[in-house]
Amino acid sequence: MILTFLGGAAVLNTRDFRRRARRGWGQVIRLRMNQTGGSRRERRNSAVYHPILRFTTVEGQTVEAESPVGGDPPPARPGERVAIMYDPGDPTRARIDGPMGGGTLVGAVLMGVGLLLLVIGVRLGIPFLMGNLFPA
């Protein structure tokens, strides 16, 4: 259930951001690596790369902003020109426009996996509980 709620929250957050965002073009100027802990079995770390974007707002302000959505591989490479979305009230809140860069796909996948696990749990759990509560 937690995955379903997290995925749903990500989808709703992205939808709200997309509604108020302005769109434009920007350039990825570098990537910031975020080290994440790997599993104990793997005994290695993995990395998520967040693009640092540079763009000019419709008001003419040049902004550098880190996209909150990263990946491995990264959603875009340094030097790449990308479609962006940004919050007009706070242009440092910017992200790459698209399913991966915007966060919609990640949220939908989390929500789908959560729903699938919920259905499997209910499907397996109810017969198990009924058998234990009402033995024949």
PDB file of C-alpha atoms in Angstrom:
ATOM      1  CA  MET A   1       0.000   0.000   0.000  1.00  0.00           C
ATOM      2  CA  ILE A   2       2.863   2.359   0.767  1.00  0.00           C
ATOM      3  CA  LEU A   3       4.204   2.077  -2.791  1.00  0.00           C
ATOM      4  CA  THR A   4       0.732   2.834  -4.142  1.00  0.00           C
ATOM      5  CA  PHE A   5       0.448   5.973  -2.022  1.00  0.00           C
ATOM      6  CA  LEU A   6       3.990   7.134  -2.839  1.00  0.00           C
ATOM      7  CA  GLY A   7       3.421   6.566  -6.552  1.00  0.00           C
ATOM      8  CA  GLY A   8       0.070   8.332  -6.445  1.00  0.00           C
ATOM      9  CA  ALA A   9       1.575  11.277  -4.571  1.00  0.00           C
ATOM     10  CA  ALA A  10       4.383  11.547  -7.146  1.00  0.00           C
ATOM     11  CA  VAL A  11       1.894  11.487 -10.033  1.00  0.00           C
ATOM     12  CA  LEU A  12      -0.326  14.147  -8.395  1.00  0.00           C
ATOM     13  CA  ASN A  13       2.668  16.328  -7.508  1.00  0.00           C
ATOM     14  CA  THR A  14       3.940  16.131 -11.082  1.00  0.00           C
ATOM     15  CA  ARG A  15       0.474  16.892 -12.471  1.00  0.00           C
ATOM     16  CA  ASP A  16       0.168  20.000 -10.278  1.00  0.00           C
ATOM     17  CA  PHE A  17       3.678  21.134 -11.197  1.00  0.00           C
ATOM     18  CA  ARG A  18       2.948  20.667 -14.922  1.00  0.00           C
ATOM     19  CA  ARG A  19      -0.220  22.795 -14.639  1.00  0.00           C
ATOM     20  CA  ARG A  20       1.549  25.850 -13.219  1.00  0.00           C
ATOM     21  CA  ALA A  21       4.935  25.402 -14.926  1.00  0.00           C
ATOM     22  CA  ARG A  22       6.290  27.473 -17.754  1.00  0.00           C
ATOM     23  CA  ARG A  23       8.065  25.685 -20.533  1.00  0.00           C
ATOM     24  CA  GLY A  24      11.206  26.494 -22.426  1.00  0.00           C
ATOM     25  CA  TRP A  25      14.572  25.163 -23.527  1.00  0.00           C
ATOM     26  CA  GLY A  26      17.658  24.712 -21.444  1.00  0.00           C
ATOM     27  CA  GLN A  27      21.011  23.028 -21.465  1.00  0.00           C
ATOM     28  CA  VAL A  28      22.425  20.402 -19.148  1.00  0.00           C
ATOM     29  CA  ILE A  29      25.661  21.968 -17.893  1.00  0.00           C
ATOM     30  CA  ARG A  30      26.769  19.123 -15.608  1.00  0.00           C
ATOM     31  CA  LEU A  31      25.560  16.170 -13.580  1.00  0.00           C
ATOM     32  CA  ARG A  32      25.544  15.849  -9.803  1.00  0.00           C
ATOM     33  CA  MET A  33      26.113  12.316  -8.597  1.00  0.00           C
ATOM     34  CA  ASN A  34      24.113  11.211  -5.586  1.00  0.00           C
ATOM     35  CA  GLN A  35      25.618   8.095  -3.997  1.00  0.00           C
ATOM     36  CA  THR A  36      23.015   5.639  -2.754  1.00  0.00           C
ATOM     37  CA  GLY A  37      23.591   2.608  -0.573  1.00  0.00           C
ATOM     38  CA  GLY A  38      23.507  -0.727  -2.351  1.00  0.00           C
ATOM     39  CA  SER A  39      22.129  -3.875  -0.828  1.00  0.00           C
ATOM     40  CA  ARG A  40      24.167  -5.712   1.792  1.00  0.00           C
ATOM     41  CA  ARG A  41      24.418  -8.678  -0.518  1.00  0.00           C
ATOM     42  CA  GLU A  42      25.880  -6.616  -3.352  1.00  0.00           C
ATOM     43  CA  ARG A  43      28.195  -4.676  -1.006  1.00  0.00           C
ATOM     44  CA  ARG A  44      28.454  -1.829  -3.452  1.00  0.00           C
ATOM     45  CA  ASN A  45      26.965   1.581  -3.832  1.00  0.00           C
ATOM     46  CA  SER A  46      25.035   2.809  -6.799  1.00  0.00           C
ATOM     47  CA  ALA A  47      24.740   6.318  -8.138  1.00  0.00           C
ATOM     48  CA  VAL A  48      21.895   8.499  -9.331  1.00  0.00           C
ATOM     49  CA  TYR A  49      22.798  11.399 -11.630  1.00  0.00           C
ATOM     50  CA  HIS A  50      20.806  14.638 -11.402  1.00  0.00           C
ATOM     51  CA  PRO A  51      21.127  17.095 -14.311  1.00  0.00           C
ATOM     52  CA  ILE A  52      22.058  20.687 -13.505  1.00  0.00           C
ATOM     53  CA  LEU A  53      20.109  22.845 -15.962  1.00  0.00           C
ATOM     54  CA  ARG A  54      20.802  26.347 -17.260  1.00  0.00           C
ATOM     55  CA  PHE A  55      18.010  28.246 -18.948  1.00  0.00           C
ATOM     56  CA  THR A  56      16.560  31.712 -19.399  1.00  0.00           C
ATOM     57  CA  THR A  57      13.064  32.479 -18.088  1.00  0.00           C
ATOM     58  CA  VAL A  58      10.516  34.389 -20.152  1.00  0.00           C
ATOM     59  CA  GLU A  59      11.396  37.414 -17.970  1.00  0.00           C
ATOM     60  CA  GLY A  60      15.023  37.176 -19.165  1.00  0.00           C
ATOM     61  CA  GLN A  61      16.537  35.801 -15.934  1.00  0.00           C
ATOM     62  CA  THR A  62      19.303  33.197 -16.400  1.00  0.00           C
ATOM     63  CA  VAL A  63      18.840  30.363 -13.927  1.00  0.00           C
ATOM     64  CA  GLU A  64      20.820  27.292 -12.911  1.00  0.00           C
ATOM     65  CA  ALA A  65      18.759  24.601 -11.240  1.00  0.00           C
ATOM     66  CA  GLU A  66      19.160  20.967 -10.286  1.00  0.00           C
ATOM     67  CA  SER A  67      16.465  18.633 -11.512  1.00  0.00           C
ATOM     68  CA  PRO A  68      14.936  16.643  -8.644  1.00  0.00           C
ATOM     69  CA  VAL A  69      14.571  13.679 -10.998  1.00  0.00           C
ATOM     70  CA  GLY A  70      17.753  11.754 -11.684  1.00  0.00           C
ATOM     71  CA  GLY A  71      18.700   8.320 -12.879  1.00  0.00           C
ATOM     72  CA  ASP A  72      21.371   5.877 -13.926  1.00  0.00           C
ATOM     73  CA  PRO A  73      21.751   6.421 -16.777  1.00  0.00           C
ATOM     74  CA  PRO A  74      21.002  10.123 -16.359  1.00  0.00           C
ATOM     75  CA  PRO A  75      17.929  11.573 -18.085  1.00  0.00           C
ATOM     76  CA  ALA A  76      20.241  13.815 -20.183  1.00  0.00           C
ATOM     77  CA  ARG A  77      23.972  14.347 -20.724  1.00  0.00           C
ATOM     78  CA  PRO A  78      26.093  17.496 -20.219  1.00  0.00           C
ATOM     79  CA  GLY A  79      25.890  19.762 -23.247  1.00  0.00           C
ATOM     80  CA  GLU A  80      22.520  18.376 -24.313  1.00  0.00           C
ATOM     81  CA  ARG A  81      19.727  20.843 -25.129  1.00  0.00           C
ATOM     82  CA  VAL A  82      16.494  19.780 -23.417  1.00  0.00           C
ATOM     83  CA  ALA A  83      12.895  20.893 -23.073  1.00  0.00           C
ATOM     84  CA  ILE A  84      12.368  22.088 -19.513  1.00  0.00           C
ATOM     85  CA  MET A  85       9.562  23.098 -17.157  1.00  0.00           C
ATOM     86  CA  TYR A  86      10.012  25.537 -14.304  1.00  0.00           C
ATOM     87  CA  ASP A  87       7.922  27.090 -11.577  1.00  0.00           C
ATOM     88  CA  PRO A  88       7.387  30.783 -12.479  1.00  0.00           C
ATOM     89  CA  GLY A  89       7.266  31.671  -8.766  1.00  0.00           C
ATOM     90  CA  ASP A  90      10.584  29.909  -8.091  1.00  0.00           C
ATOM     91  CA  PRO A  91      12.534  29.192 -11.303  1.00  0.00           C
ATOM     92  CA  THR A  92      15.072  27.106  -9.363  1.00  0.00           C
ATOM     93  CA  ARG A  93      12.320  24.475  -9.199  1.00  0.00           C
ATOM     94  CA  ALA A  94      12.906  23.098 -12.668  1.00  0.00           C
ATOM     95  CA  ARG A  95      12.964  19.732 -14.349  1.00  0.00           C
ATOM     96  CA  ILE A  96      13.338  18.188 -17.753  1.00  0.00           C
ATOM     97  CA  ASP A  97      10.005  18.014 -19.580  1.00  0.00           C
ATOM     98  CA  GLY A  98       9.151  14.414 -20.400  1.00  0.00           C
ATOM     99  CA  PRO A  99       7.990  11.169 -18.809  1.00  0.00           C
ATOM    100  CA  MET A 100      11.363  10.304 -17.240  1.00  0.00           C
ATOM    101  CA  GLY A 101      12.574  13.810 -16.453  1.00  0.00           C
ATOM    102  CA  GLY A 102       9.235  15.014 -15.173  1.00  0.00           C
ATOM    103  CA  GLY A 103       8.646  12.205 -12.705  1.00  0.00           C
ATOM    104  CA  THR A 104       5.385  10.919 -14.170  1.00  0.00           C
ATOM    105  CA  LEU A 105       6.765   7.560 -15.275  1.00  0.00           C
ATOM    106  CA  VAL A 106       8.487   6.845 -11.954  1.00  0.00           C
ATOM    107  CA  GLY A 107       5.310   7.656 -10.019  1.00  0.00           C
ATOM    108  CA  ALA A 108       3.151   5.544 -12.319  1.00  0.00           C
ATOM    109  CA  VAL A 109       5.510   2.564 -12.010  1.00  0.00           C
ATOM    110  CA  LEU A 110       5.555   2.836  -8.190  1.00  0.00           C
ATOM    111  CA  MET A 111       1.782   3.071  -8.127  1.00  0.00           C
ATOM    112  CA  GLY A 112       1.389   0.097 -10.476  1.00  0.00           C
ATOM    113  CA  VAL A 113       3.779  -2.109  -8.499  1.00  0.00           C
ATOM    114  CA  GLY A 114       2.049  -1.116  -5.268  1.00  0.00           C
ATOM    115  CA  LEU A 115      -1.384  -1.956  -6.675  1.00  0.00           C
ATOM    116  CA  LEU A 116      -0.134  -5.289  -8.015  1.00  0.00           C
ATOM    117  CA  LEU A 117       1.341  -6.238  -4.642  1.00  0.00           C
ATOM    118  CA  LEU A 118      -1.860  -5.128  -2.913  1.00  0.00           C
ATOM    119  CA  VAL A 119      -4.008  -7.295  -5.198  1.00  0.00           C
ATOM    120  CA  ILE A 120      -1.707 -10.297  -4.732  1.00  0.00           C
ATOM    121  CA  GLY A 121      -1.724  -9.794  -0.960  1.00  0.00           C
ATOM    122  CA  VAL A 122      -5.503  -9.556  -0.809  1.00  0.00           C
ATOM    123  CA  ARG A 123      -5.937 -12.521  -3.153  1.00  0.00           C
ATOM    124  CA  LEU A 124      -3.606 -14.736  -1.105  1.00  0.00           C
ATOM    125  CA  GLY A 125      -4.437 -13.274   2.287  1.00  0.00           C
ATOM    126  CA  ILE A 126      -8.225 -13.608   2.354  1.00  0.00           C
ATOM    127  CA  PRO A 127      -8.346 -17.406   1.740  1.00  0.00           C
ATOM    128  CA  PHE A 128      -5.554 -17.864   4.306  1.00  0.00           C
ATOM    129  CA  LEU A 129      -7.372 -15.782   6.918  1.00  0.00           C
ATOM    130  CA  MET A 130     -10.728 -17.411   6.210  1.00  0.00           C
ATOM    131  CA  GLY A 131      -9.201 -20.868   6.623  1.00  0.00           C
ATOM    132  CA  ASN A 132      -7.665 -19.922   9.970  1.00  0.00           C
ATOM    133  CA  LEU A 133     -10.681 -18.045  11.307  1.00  0.00           C
ATOM    134  CA  PHE A 134     -13.285 -20.585  10.227  1.00  0.00           C
ATOM    135  CA  PRO A 135     -11.664 -24.050  10.186  1.00  0.00           C
ATOM    136  CA  ALA A 136     -13.738 -26.783   8.586  1.00  0.00           C
TER     137      ALA A 136
END
